[in-house]
Amino acid sequence: MLGAIVGDIVGSVYEWNNIKTKDFPLFRDDCFFTDDTVMTCAVAEAVMNGGECDDFIDAMKKYGRLYPRAGYGGRFREWLTSKNSKPYNSYGNGSAMRISPCAWAMDCGFCARTGMWPSNGRAMAKLSAEVTHNHPEGIKGAMATADAIFMCRYLFGGYYCEDGEPIDDNPAECKKRIKGHIEREYGYDLSRTLDEIRPTYRFDETCQGTVPEAIIAFLESTDFEDAIRNAISLGGDSDTLAAITGSIAEAAYGIPQKIRDKAISYLDEPLKDVLRRWRKQFPYPVKR
């Protein structure tokens, strides 16, 4: 989940000042965390508390009220402050940027033993979207992101074997399988290149206008930092786009310690505490 936080912080200064290049300082003094980080931490706490519907609602409202000026969309802000906890049919990209903890709670070992997706984890991921973003596109964007993260963990983590051998040393094949799954399952067009998208891409807060581009930014990347730079270079809703890309890239590449430490330095104590508790419950995996 830290990958989403890194992307959010790096992209924070470019959301309203888009750049169309990969040549920029990764962290600036004026970078800051936004609602993407706050809600990712809220989802993490909800997962640690059991991952039921009320857990997601309670955690999102708790952290939303702790950080009332984090940059929420209008309808989500109303939901946070209202006594009404019903979803509001959103298809905004907020459902996808916050979902990474659910994908990290999914059991790669179960999939390796049975050949089946860990259904309880996917159900939890779907629920994390539905508590607010229950429009089909809002759910689809979240689930496509969760699938991409889980498949990166599974393939790049060495769990999947072909002819008895893992394919984690073949990143091109891993990405080919992820791309094929997302296109078949969700109907997103992942055939475009960043160079084709970049010239005309503009600010778009929808899942359908953000998630495919974020996945493509990962697919064209060579490492974690390159993935973040790819996402920022597209422009658009930079912090959320990079948060989604970063959440996927973390699962494939890990995060260099220098980048991890720098990102955490932008957080305050309550958010750092969520990360500490998360690592105790979900230790960073050792590659098989």
XYZ file of C-alpha atoms in Angstrom:
288
model
C 0.000 0.000 0.000
C 2.981 2.343 0.418
C 3.269 2.464 -3.368
C -0.040 4.302 -3.528
C 1.168 6.759 -0.891
C 4.416 7.420 -2.780
C 2.500 8.095 -5.994
C 0.080 10.394 -4.205
C 2.824 12.469 -2.572
C 4.923 12.751 -5.733
C 1.870 13.662 -7.807
C 0.424 16.133 -5.301
C 2.206 19.165 -6.775
C 1.294 18.301 -10.355
C -2.462 17.689 -10.066
C -3.287 21.283 -11.006
C 0.045 21.965 -12.705
C 0.400 19.063 -15.118
C 3.714 18.273 -16.740
C 4.187 16.093 -19.794
C 7.680 14.827 -19.130
C 9.418 12.207 -16.988
C 12.204 14.645 -16.154
C 11.247 16.159 -12.810
C 12.426 15.971 -9.169
C 10.769 12.931 -7.613
C 10.145 14.680 -4.280
C 9.857 18.417 -3.770
C 9.765 20.340 -0.512
C 6.181 21.385 -1.275
C 4.900 17.827 -1.850
C 2.188 16.680 0.544
C -0.177 13.772 1.128
C -3.762 14.090 -0.081
C -7.041 12.231 0.290
C -5.525 9.331 -1.671
C -3.095 8.614 1.173
C -5.690 9.232 3.881
C -8.224 6.842 2.331
C -5.586 4.186 1.579
C -4.714 4.226 5.285
C -8.419 4.117 6.161
C -8.922 1.023 4.002
C -5.850 -0.574 5.591
C -7.308 -0.023 9.052
C -10.666 -1.424 7.899
C -8.937 -4.563 6.584
C -7.063 -4.977 9.874
C -10.370 -4.628 11.723
C -11.987 -7.438 9.750
C -12.911 -6.007 6.353
C -16.682 -5.959 6.826
C -18.951 -3.249 5.435
C -19.115 -1.286 8.681
C -15.340 -1.512 9.076
C -14.828 0.339 5.782
C -17.487 2.925 6.542
C -16.214 3.572 10.064
C -12.559 3.854 9.041
C -13.231 6.125 6.069
C -15.386 8.450 8.165
C -12.878 8.397 11.018
C -9.899 9.372 8.878
C -11.928 11.681 6.671
C -12.915 13.665 9.745
C -9.345 13.600 11.067
C -8.171 15.126 7.776
C -11.103 17.273 6.579
C -8.990 19.338 4.152
C -7.208 16.488 2.357
C -8.844 17.291 -0.995
C -11.917 15.057 -1.225
C -14.411 15.242 -4.054
C -17.636 17.066 -3.303
C -19.979 14.099 -2.973
C -17.456 12.078 -0.964
C -16.971 15.030 1.388
C -20.739 15.168 1.910
C -20.772 11.416 2.615
C -17.951 11.765 5.151
C -19.766 14.418 7.160
C -23.257 12.978 6.851
C -24.996 10.568 9.207
C -26.130 8.758 6.074
C -23.735 5.957 5.134
C -25.410 4.788 1.938
C -23.352 4.678 -1.285
C -23.997 7.366 -3.865
C -23.441 5.612 -7.211
C -20.044 7.152 -7.903
C -17.726 6.032 -10.689
C -14.907 8.310 -9.570
C -11.333 7.075 -9.396
C -11.360 7.238 -5.588
C -12.466 3.615 -5.415
C -9.293 2.504 -7.215
C -6.701 4.704 -5.526
C -7.527 3.382 -2.045
C -7.909 -0.340 -2.772
C -4.323 -1.612 -2.489
C -4.537 -2.914 1.116
C -7.297 -5.318 0.033
C -5.064 -6.749 -2.692
C -2.222 -7.248 -0.202
C -4.536 -9.148 2.114
C -5.267 -11.703 -0.631
C -3.457 -15.030 -0.169
C -0.974 -15.864 -2.925
C -0.255 -19.223 -1.317
C -3.905 -20.229 -1.544
C -3.914 -19.400 -5.245
C -0.709 -21.373 -5.794
C -2.128 -24.434 -3.978
C -5.589 -24.437 -5.533
C -5.283 -22.540 -8.805
C -8.201 -20.357 -7.667
C -8.432 -16.682 -6.828
C -8.703 -16.010 -3.075
C -12.425 -15.257 -3.131
C -12.621 -13.726 0.325
C -9.968 -11.148 -0.563
C -11.671 -10.179 -3.805
C -14.984 -9.879 -1.997
C -13.354 -7.529 0.488
C -11.889 -5.471 -2.359
C -15.304 -5.171 -3.993
C -16.854 -4.152 -0.702
C -14.249 -1.440 -0.142
C -15.429 0.175 -3.385
C -19.152 -0.413 -2.948
C -19.542 1.431 0.343
C -19.384 4.653 -1.683
C -18.649 3.903 -5.343
C -21.382 1.400 -6.224
C -21.697 2.420 -9.875
C -20.546 -0.476 -12.124
C -17.645 1.607 -13.449
C -16.546 2.519 -9.921
C -16.513 -1.132 -8.914
C -14.813 -2.187 -12.155
C -11.983 0.320 -11.765
C -11.334 -0.771 -8.208
C -11.420 -4.474 -9.026
C -9.170 -4.091 -12.073
C -6.623 -2.332 -9.868
C -6.887 -4.985 -7.164
C -6.467 -7.765 -9.733
C -3.405 -6.078 -11.219
C -1.812 -5.745 -7.764
C -2.567 -9.330 -6.813
C -1.312 -10.692 -10.139
C 1.934 -8.736 -9.712
C 2.372 -10.238 -6.259
C 1.598 -13.706 -7.615
C 3.644 -13.629 -10.820
C 6.583 -11.414 -9.824
C 6.641 -13.089 -6.410
C 7.456 -16.454 -7.963
C 4.234 -18.213 -6.955
C 3.157 -19.101 -10.491
C 5.142 -21.876 -12.171
C 5.204 -23.087 -15.753
C 6.733 -26.508 -16.360
C 7.753 -26.449 -12.719
C 9.621 -23.159 -13.012
C 8.468 -19.728 -11.797
C 8.271 -16.978 -14.398
C 9.242 -14.105 -12.092
C 12.544 -13.649 -13.951
C 10.595 -12.830 -17.133
C 8.890 -9.468 -16.464
C 7.669 -9.165 -20.043
C 5.737 -12.431 -19.729
C 4.358 -11.437 -16.322
C 3.089 -8.149 -17.735
C 1.656 -9.870 -20.797
C -0.457 -12.094 -18.550
C -1.618 -9.164 -16.435
C -2.510 -7.127 -19.508
C -4.434 -10.039 -21.033
C -6.412 -10.666 -17.844
C -7.405 -7.025 -17.376
C -8.456 -6.655 -21.012
C -10.510 -9.854 -20.984
C -12.075 -9.395 -17.553
C -12.736 -5.658 -17.593
C -12.712 -4.603 -21.241
C -10.121 -1.858 -20.798
C -8.033 -0.963 -23.851
C -4.438 -1.439 -22.759
C -3.018 -1.494 -26.289
C -2.282 2.249 -26.349
C 1.187 3.545 -25.538
C 2.067 6.394 -23.218
C 3.339 8.379 -26.198
C -0.061 7.992 -27.848
C -1.997 8.929 -24.700
C 0.122 11.833 -23.443
C -0.550 14.602 -26.008
C -4.330 14.694 -25.548
C -4.773 13.322 -22.037
C -6.483 15.745 -19.664
C -7.809 15.832 -16.110
C -10.297 13.015 -15.588
C -11.639 11.949 -12.191
C -13.482 8.855 -13.434
C -12.314 5.287 -13.081
C -12.746 4.665 -16.795
C -10.573 7.691 -17.593
C -7.839 6.945 -15.054
C -7.430 3.241 -14.295
C -6.486 2.042 -17.823
C -3.910 4.829 -18.134
C -2.472 4.000 -14.716
C -2.116 0.329 -15.643
C -0.434 1.237 -18.941
C 2.023 3.444 -17.029
C 2.971 0.334 -15.045
C 3.118 -1.949 -18.075
C 5.631 0.353 -19.790
C 7.807 0.764 -16.699
C 11.203 -0.701 -15.946
C 11.191 -0.245 -12.161
C 9.180 1.410 -9.390
C 10.483 4.931 -9.884
C 10.058 4.690 -13.646
C 6.414 3.674 -13.168
C 5.738 6.766 -11.030
C 7.446 8.988 -13.591
C 5.397 7.410 -16.384
C 2.160 8.166 -14.562
C 3.057 11.771 -13.732
C 4.179 12.413 -17.314
C 0.654 11.777 -18.599
C -0.805 14.765 -16.763
C -4.438 14.461 -15.735
C -5.365 13.747 -12.118
C -1.690 13.287 -11.340
C -1.760 12.310 -7.681
C -4.490 9.695 -8.108
C -3.076 8.391 -11.378
C 0.337 7.936 -9.766
C -1.217 6.434 -6.628
C -2.891 3.717 -8.694
C 0.235 3.077 -10.753
C 2.409 3.088 -7.624
C 0.167 0.571 -5.880
C 0.622 -1.838 -8.798
C 4.338 -1.161 -9.282
C 5.088 -1.822 -5.606
C 3.715 -5.341 -5.965
C 5.933 -6.021 -8.981
C 9.186 -4.301 -8.064
C 9.092 -3.381 -4.404
C 10.053 0.151 -3.390
C 13.674 1.289 -2.980
C 14.402 2.045 0.660
C 15.409 5.640 -0.085
C 12.033 6.313 -1.693
C 10.176 4.529 1.113
C 11.900 6.591 3.782
C 11.389 9.878 1.958
C 7.667 9.269 1.409
C 7.096 8.314 5.042
C 8.784 11.561 6.132
C 5.823 13.499 4.674
C 3.311 11.669 6.878
C 2.167 12.635 10.343
C 2.073 10.303 13.321
C -1.480 8.882 12.946
C -0.770 7.800 9.361
C 2.661 6.440 10.251
C 0.978 4.429 12.995
C -1.338 2.803 10.436
C 1.699 1.795 8.366
C 3.456 0.327 11.409
C 0.397 -1.685 12.415
C -0.085 -2.834 8.830
C 3.476 -4.135 8.572
C 3.052 -6.124 11.776
C -0.087 -7.791 10.474
C 1.068 -8.120 6.854
C 4.883 -8.360 6.839
C 6.543 -7.463 3.565
C 6.835 -10.805 1.733
C 10.077 -12.579 1.013
C 10.272 -13.661 -2.612
C 9.675 -17.382 -3.048
